[in-house]
PDB file of C-alpha atoms (C1' of nucleotides) in Angstrom:
ATOM      1  CA  MET A 570     -27.030 -10.840  20.843  1.00 35.00           C
ATOM      2  CA  PRO A 571     -25.270  -8.436  18.539  1.00 37.00           C
ATOM      3  CA  THR A 572     -26.323  -8.379  14.949  1.00 38.00           C
ATOM      4  CA  ALA A 573     -24.008  -9.738  12.267  1.00 40.00           C
ATOM      5  CA  MET A 574     -23.573  -6.213  11.050  1.00 42.00           C
ATOM      6  CA  ALA A 575     -22.386  -5.000  14.427  1.00 42.00           C
ATOM      7  CA  ALA A 576     -20.007  -7.927  14.705  1.00 40.00           C
ATOM      8  CA  ALA A 577     -18.538  -7.178  11.296  1.00 43.00           C
ATOM      9  CA  ARG A 578     -18.107  -3.551  12.240  1.00 43.00           C
ATOM     10  CA  ALA A 579     -16.434  -4.463  15.509  1.00 40.00           C
ATOM     11  CA  ASP A 580     -13.628  -6.216  13.613  1.00 60.00           C
ATOM     12  CA  SER A 581     -12.029  -3.338  11.787  1.00 83.00           C
ATOM     13  CA  ALA A 582      -9.709  -3.982   8.895  1.00 88.00           C
ATOM     14  CA  TYR A 583      -6.506  -2.728  10.477  1.00 92.00           C
ATOM     15  CA  PRO A 584      -5.895  -5.655  12.875  1.00 92.00           C
ATOM     16  CA  ARG A 585      -6.288  -8.043   9.963  1.00 94.00           C
ATOM     17  CA  ILE A 586      -3.766  -6.083   7.943  1.00 95.00           C
ATOM     18  CA  TYR A 587      -1.321  -6.078  10.821  1.00 95.00           C
ATOM     19  CA  ARG A 588      -1.781  -9.806  11.285  1.00 95.00           C
ATOM     20  CA  VAL A 589      -0.854 -10.484   7.667  1.00 95.00           C
ATOM     21  CA  VAL A 590       2.149  -8.162   7.766  1.00 96.00           C
ATOM     22  CA  ARG A 591       3.409 -10.011  10.821  1.00 96.00           C
ATOM     23  CA  ARG A 592       3.529 -13.219   8.753  1.00 96.00           C
ATOM     24  CA  ILE A 593       6.071 -11.870   6.280  1.00 97.00           C
ATOM     25  CA  PRO A 594       9.289 -13.825   6.824  1.00 96.00           C
ATOM     26  CA  ARG A 595      12.549 -12.097   7.537  1.00 96.00           C
ATOM     27  CA  GLY A 596      14.472 -11.259   4.387  1.00 96.00           C
ATOM     28  CA  ARG A 597      11.320 -11.125   2.276  1.00 97.00           C
ATOM     29  CA  VAL A 598       9.060  -8.330   1.100  1.00 97.00           C
ATOM     30  CA  ALA A 599       5.392  -8.139   0.121  1.00 97.00           C
ATOM     31  CA  SER A 600       3.481  -5.530  -1.834  1.00 97.00           C
ATOM     32  CA  TYR A 601       0.617  -3.444  -0.473  1.00 97.00           C
ATOM     33  CA  GLY A 602      -1.787  -5.103  -2.885  1.00 96.00           C
ATOM     34  CA  GLN A 603      -0.613  -8.537  -1.812  1.00 96.00           C
ATOM     35  CA  ILE A 604      -1.234  -7.688   1.835  1.00 97.00           C
ATOM     36  CA  ALA A 605      -4.694  -6.425   0.956  1.00 96.00           C
ATOM     37  CA  ILE A 606      -5.565  -9.683  -0.800  1.00 96.00           C
ATOM     38  CA  LEU A 607      -4.235 -11.862   2.015  1.00 95.00           C
ATOM     39  CA  ALA A 608      -6.161  -9.768   4.534  1.00 95.00           C
ATOM     40  CA  GLY A 609      -9.356 -10.442   2.601  1.00 94.00           C
ATOM     41  CA  LEU A 610      -9.549  -6.898   1.241  1.00 94.00           C
ATOM     42  CA  PRO A 611      -8.783  -7.215  -2.476  1.00 94.00           C
ATOM     43  CA  GLY A 612      -8.363  -3.893  -4.196  1.00 94.00           C
ATOM     44  CA  HIS A 613      -7.758  -2.007  -0.965  1.00 95.00           C
ATOM     45  CA  ALA A 614      -4.031  -1.616  -1.349  1.00 96.00           C
ATOM     46  CA  ARG A 615      -4.264   2.040  -0.541  1.00 95.00           C
ATOM     47  CA  GLN A 616      -5.889   1.321   2.775  1.00 95.00           C
ATOM     48  CA  VAL A 617      -3.009  -0.964   3.626  1.00 96.00           C
ATOM     49  CA  GLY A 618      -0.656   1.935   3.078  1.00 95.00           C
ATOM     50  CA  TYR A 619      -2.808   4.127   5.267  1.00 94.00           C
ATOM     51  CA  ALA A 620      -2.990   1.463   7.961  1.00 94.00           C
ATOM     52  CA  LEU A 621       0.784   1.325   8.096  1.00 95.00           C
ATOM     53  CA  HIS A 622       1.045   5.103   7.957  1.00 93.00           C
ATOM     54  CA  THR A 623      -1.110   5.514  11.046  1.00 91.00           C
ATOM     55  CA  LEU A 624       0.508   2.498  12.667  1.00 88.00           C
ATOM     56  CA  SER A 625       1.033   2.818  16.392  1.00 80.00           C
ATOM     57  CA  GLU A 626       1.339  -0.858  17.253  1.00 88.00           C
ATOM     58  CA  ALA A 627       4.683  -2.442  17.960  1.00 89.00           C
ATOM     59  CA  GLY A 628       5.813  -5.764  16.558  1.00 92.00           C
ATOM     60  CA  VAL A 629       4.601  -5.106  13.043  1.00 96.00           C
ATOM     61  CA  PRO A 630       7.379  -5.423  10.444  1.00 97.00           C
ATOM     62  CA  TRP A 631       6.050  -2.561   8.303  1.00 96.00           C
ATOM     63  CA  HIS A 632       9.419  -2.260   6.583  1.00 96.00           C
ATOM     64  CA  ARG A 633       8.757  -5.512   4.697  1.00 97.00           C
ATOM     65  CA  VAL A 634       5.981  -3.887   2.704  1.00 97.00           C
ATOM     66  CA  VAL A 635       6.880  -2.142  -0.547  1.00 97.00           C
ATOM     67  CA  ASN A 636       4.928  -1.140  -3.646  1.00 97.00           C
ATOM     68  CA  ALA A 637       4.171  -3.361  -6.632  1.00 97.00           C
ATOM     69  CA  LYS A 638       7.304  -2.230  -8.450  1.00 96.00           C
ATOM     70  CA  GLY A 639       9.553  -3.462  -5.677  1.00 96.00           C
ATOM     71  CA  GLU A 640      10.282   0.104  -4.712  1.00 96.00           C
ATOM     72  CA  ILE A 641      10.073   1.857  -1.367  1.00 96.00           C
ATOM     73  CA  SER A 642       7.154   4.266  -1.366  1.00 94.00           C
ATOM     74  CA  LEU A 643       8.405   6.649   1.270  1.00 92.00           C
ATOM     75  CA  GLY A 644      10.307   9.671   0.075  1.00 82.00           C
ATOM     76  CA  ASP A 645      11.678  11.069   3.310  1.00 77.00           C
ATOM     77  CA  ASP A 646      13.970   9.785   6.037  1.00 85.00           C
ATOM     78  CA  SER A 647      11.573   6.967   6.813  1.00 89.00           C
ATOM     79  CA  GLY A 648      12.340   5.534   3.391  1.00 92.00           C
ATOM     80  CA  VAL A 649      16.048   5.567   4.063  1.00 94.00           C
ATOM     81  CA  ARG A 650      15.405   3.863   7.383  1.00 94.00           C
ATOM     82  CA  GLN A 651      13.222   1.200   5.739  1.00 96.00           C
ATOM     83  CA  ARG A 652      15.848   0.448   3.131  1.00 96.00           C
ATOM     84  CA  ALA A 653      18.585   0.137   5.747  1.00 96.00           C
ATOM     85  CA  ILE A 654      16.548  -2.331   7.777  1.00 96.00           C
ATOM     86  CA  LEU A 655      15.771  -4.442   4.719  1.00 97.00           C
ATOM     87  CA  GLN A 656      19.404  -4.517   3.662  1.00 97.00           C
ATOM     88  CA  ARG A 657      20.279  -5.627   7.160  1.00 97.00           C
ATOM     89  CA  GLU A 658      17.862  -8.518   6.666  1.00 97.00           C
ATOM     90  CA  GLY A 659      19.571  -9.518   3.452  1.00 97.00           C
ATOM     91  CA  VAL A 660      17.341  -7.870   0.871  1.00 97.00           C
ATOM     92  CA  ARG A 661      19.302  -6.510  -2.091  1.00 97.00           C
ATOM     93  CA  PHE A 662      18.521  -3.295  -3.974  1.00 97.00           C
ATOM     94  CA  ASP A 663      19.612  -2.514  -7.515  1.00 95.00           C
ATOM     95  CA  ALA A 664      21.128   0.749  -8.684  1.00 94.00           C
ATOM     96  CA  ARG A 665      17.672   2.236  -9.146  1.00 93.00           C
ATOM     97  CA  GLY A 666      16.651   1.396  -5.600  1.00 93.00           C
ATOM     98  CA  ARG A 667      14.402  -1.472  -6.607  1.00 96.00           C
ATOM     99  CA  ILE A 668      14.041  -4.964  -5.188  1.00 97.00           C
ATOM    100  CA  ASP A 669      13.876  -8.036  -7.419  1.00 96.00           C
ATOM    101  CA  LEU A 670      10.486  -9.367  -6.355  1.00 96.00           C
ATOM    102  CA  GLY A 671      11.220 -12.628  -8.138  1.00 94.00           C
ATOM    103  CA  ARG A 672      13.941 -13.297  -5.604  1.00 95.00           C
ATOM    104  CA  PHE A 673      12.836 -11.467  -2.463  1.00 96.00           C
ATOM    105  CA  GLY A 674       9.078 -11.300  -2.952  1.00 96.00           C
ATOM    106  CA  TRP A 675       7.026 -13.234  -0.406  1.00 96.00           C
ATOM    107  CA  GLU A 676       5.349 -16.150  -2.149  1.00 85.00           C
ATOM    108  CA  LEU A 677       3.118 -18.337  -0.023  1.00 74.00           C
ATOM    109  CA  ALA A 678       3.008 -21.212  -2.512  1.00 67.00           C
ATOM    110  CA  ARG A 679       6.750 -21.496  -2.432  1.00 63.00           C
ATOM    111  CA  ARG A 680       8.393 -23.360   0.408  1.00 56.00           C
ATOM    112  CA  GLY A 681      11.219 -21.126   1.438  1.00 61.00           C
TER     113      GLY A 681
ATOM    114  C1'  DA B1150     -21.129  17.718   5.153  1.00 86.81           C
ATOM    115  C1'  DA B1151     -17.947  18.600   1.026  1.00 86.81           C
ATOM    116  C1'  DC B1152     -13.293  18.517  -0.423  1.00 86.81           C
ATOM    117  C1'  DA B1153      -8.451  17.287  -0.898  1.00 86.81           C
ATOM    118  C1'  DT B1154      -4.777  14.203   0.061  1.00 86.81           C
ATOM    119  C1'  DG B1155      -2.350   9.841   0.317  1.00 86.81           C
ATOM    120  C1'  DA B1156       3.415   4.468   2.640  1.00 86.81           C
ATOM    121  C1'  DC B1157      -1.371   1.980  -3.917  1.00 86.81           C
ATOM    122  C1'  DC B1158      -2.656  -0.780  -8.254  1.00 86.81           C
ATOM    123  C1'  DA B1159      -4.185  -2.267 -12.876  1.00 86.81           C
ATOM    124  C1'  DT B1160      -5.268  -0.804 -17.312  1.00 86.81           C
ATOM    125  C1'  DT B1161      -4.804   1.848 -21.334  1.00 86.81           C
ATOM    126  C1'  DA B1162      -2.541   4.808 -24.787  1.00 86.81           C
TER     127       DA B1162
ATOM    128  C1'  DG C1273      10.019   2.941 -21.031  1.00 86.81           C
ATOM    129  C1'  DT C1274       6.432   7.204 -19.430  1.00 86.81           C
ATOM    130  C1'  DA C1275       1.708   9.473 -18.638  1.00 86.81           C
ATOM    131  C1'  DA C1276      -2.970   9.630 -17.744  1.00 86.81           C
ATOM    132  C1'  DT C1277      -7.210   7.546 -15.714  1.00 86.81           C
ATOM    133  C1'  DG C1278     -10.336   5.169 -12.690  1.00 86.81           C
ATOM    134  C1'  DG C1279     -10.976   2.598  -8.489  1.00 86.81           C
ATOM    135  C1'  DC C1280     -10.368   2.049  -3.537  1.00 86.81           C
ATOM    136  C1'  DC C1281     -11.576   4.617   1.204  1.00 86.81           C
ATOM    137  C1'  DA C1282      -9.536   6.507   5.893  1.00 86.81           C
ATOM    138  C1'  DT C1283      -8.112  11.074   7.715  1.00 86.81           C
ATOM    139  C1'  DG C1284      -7.791  15.938   8.256  1.00 86.81           C
ATOM    140  C1'  DT C1285      -9.462  20.547   7.255  1.00 86.81           C
TER     141       DT C1285
END
DNA sequence: AACATGACCATTA
DNA sequence: GTAATGGCCATGT
């Protein structure tokens, strides 16, 4: 019988993060901090970013995760790619490259 | 092992 | 509005 400690260690945080990201509906975005909270890791927003950075799994809509300002956090070509995908899903960006989280932010309490 | 870096965030000035 | 600070901790050197 494995100890509780071993069991907790066996379930690393990354799969939980991926599971939450997969729940983000199409046409919506969530912040890193929000993902961390929903994954049961409050305050670990940075680890969410790292989890997505080292992401090798398929089927995870990583592009629906942006920072708390509604801005894309990637500076290189990946950022351009992320923005294009989001726009294809119907997410609108303002002139400064920011998303209105009041309109496109993922809110669980809201139906739709 | 120490150290620096990073797809972050909230608070404070 | 911007800038600095502290917290978080996985990865790479």
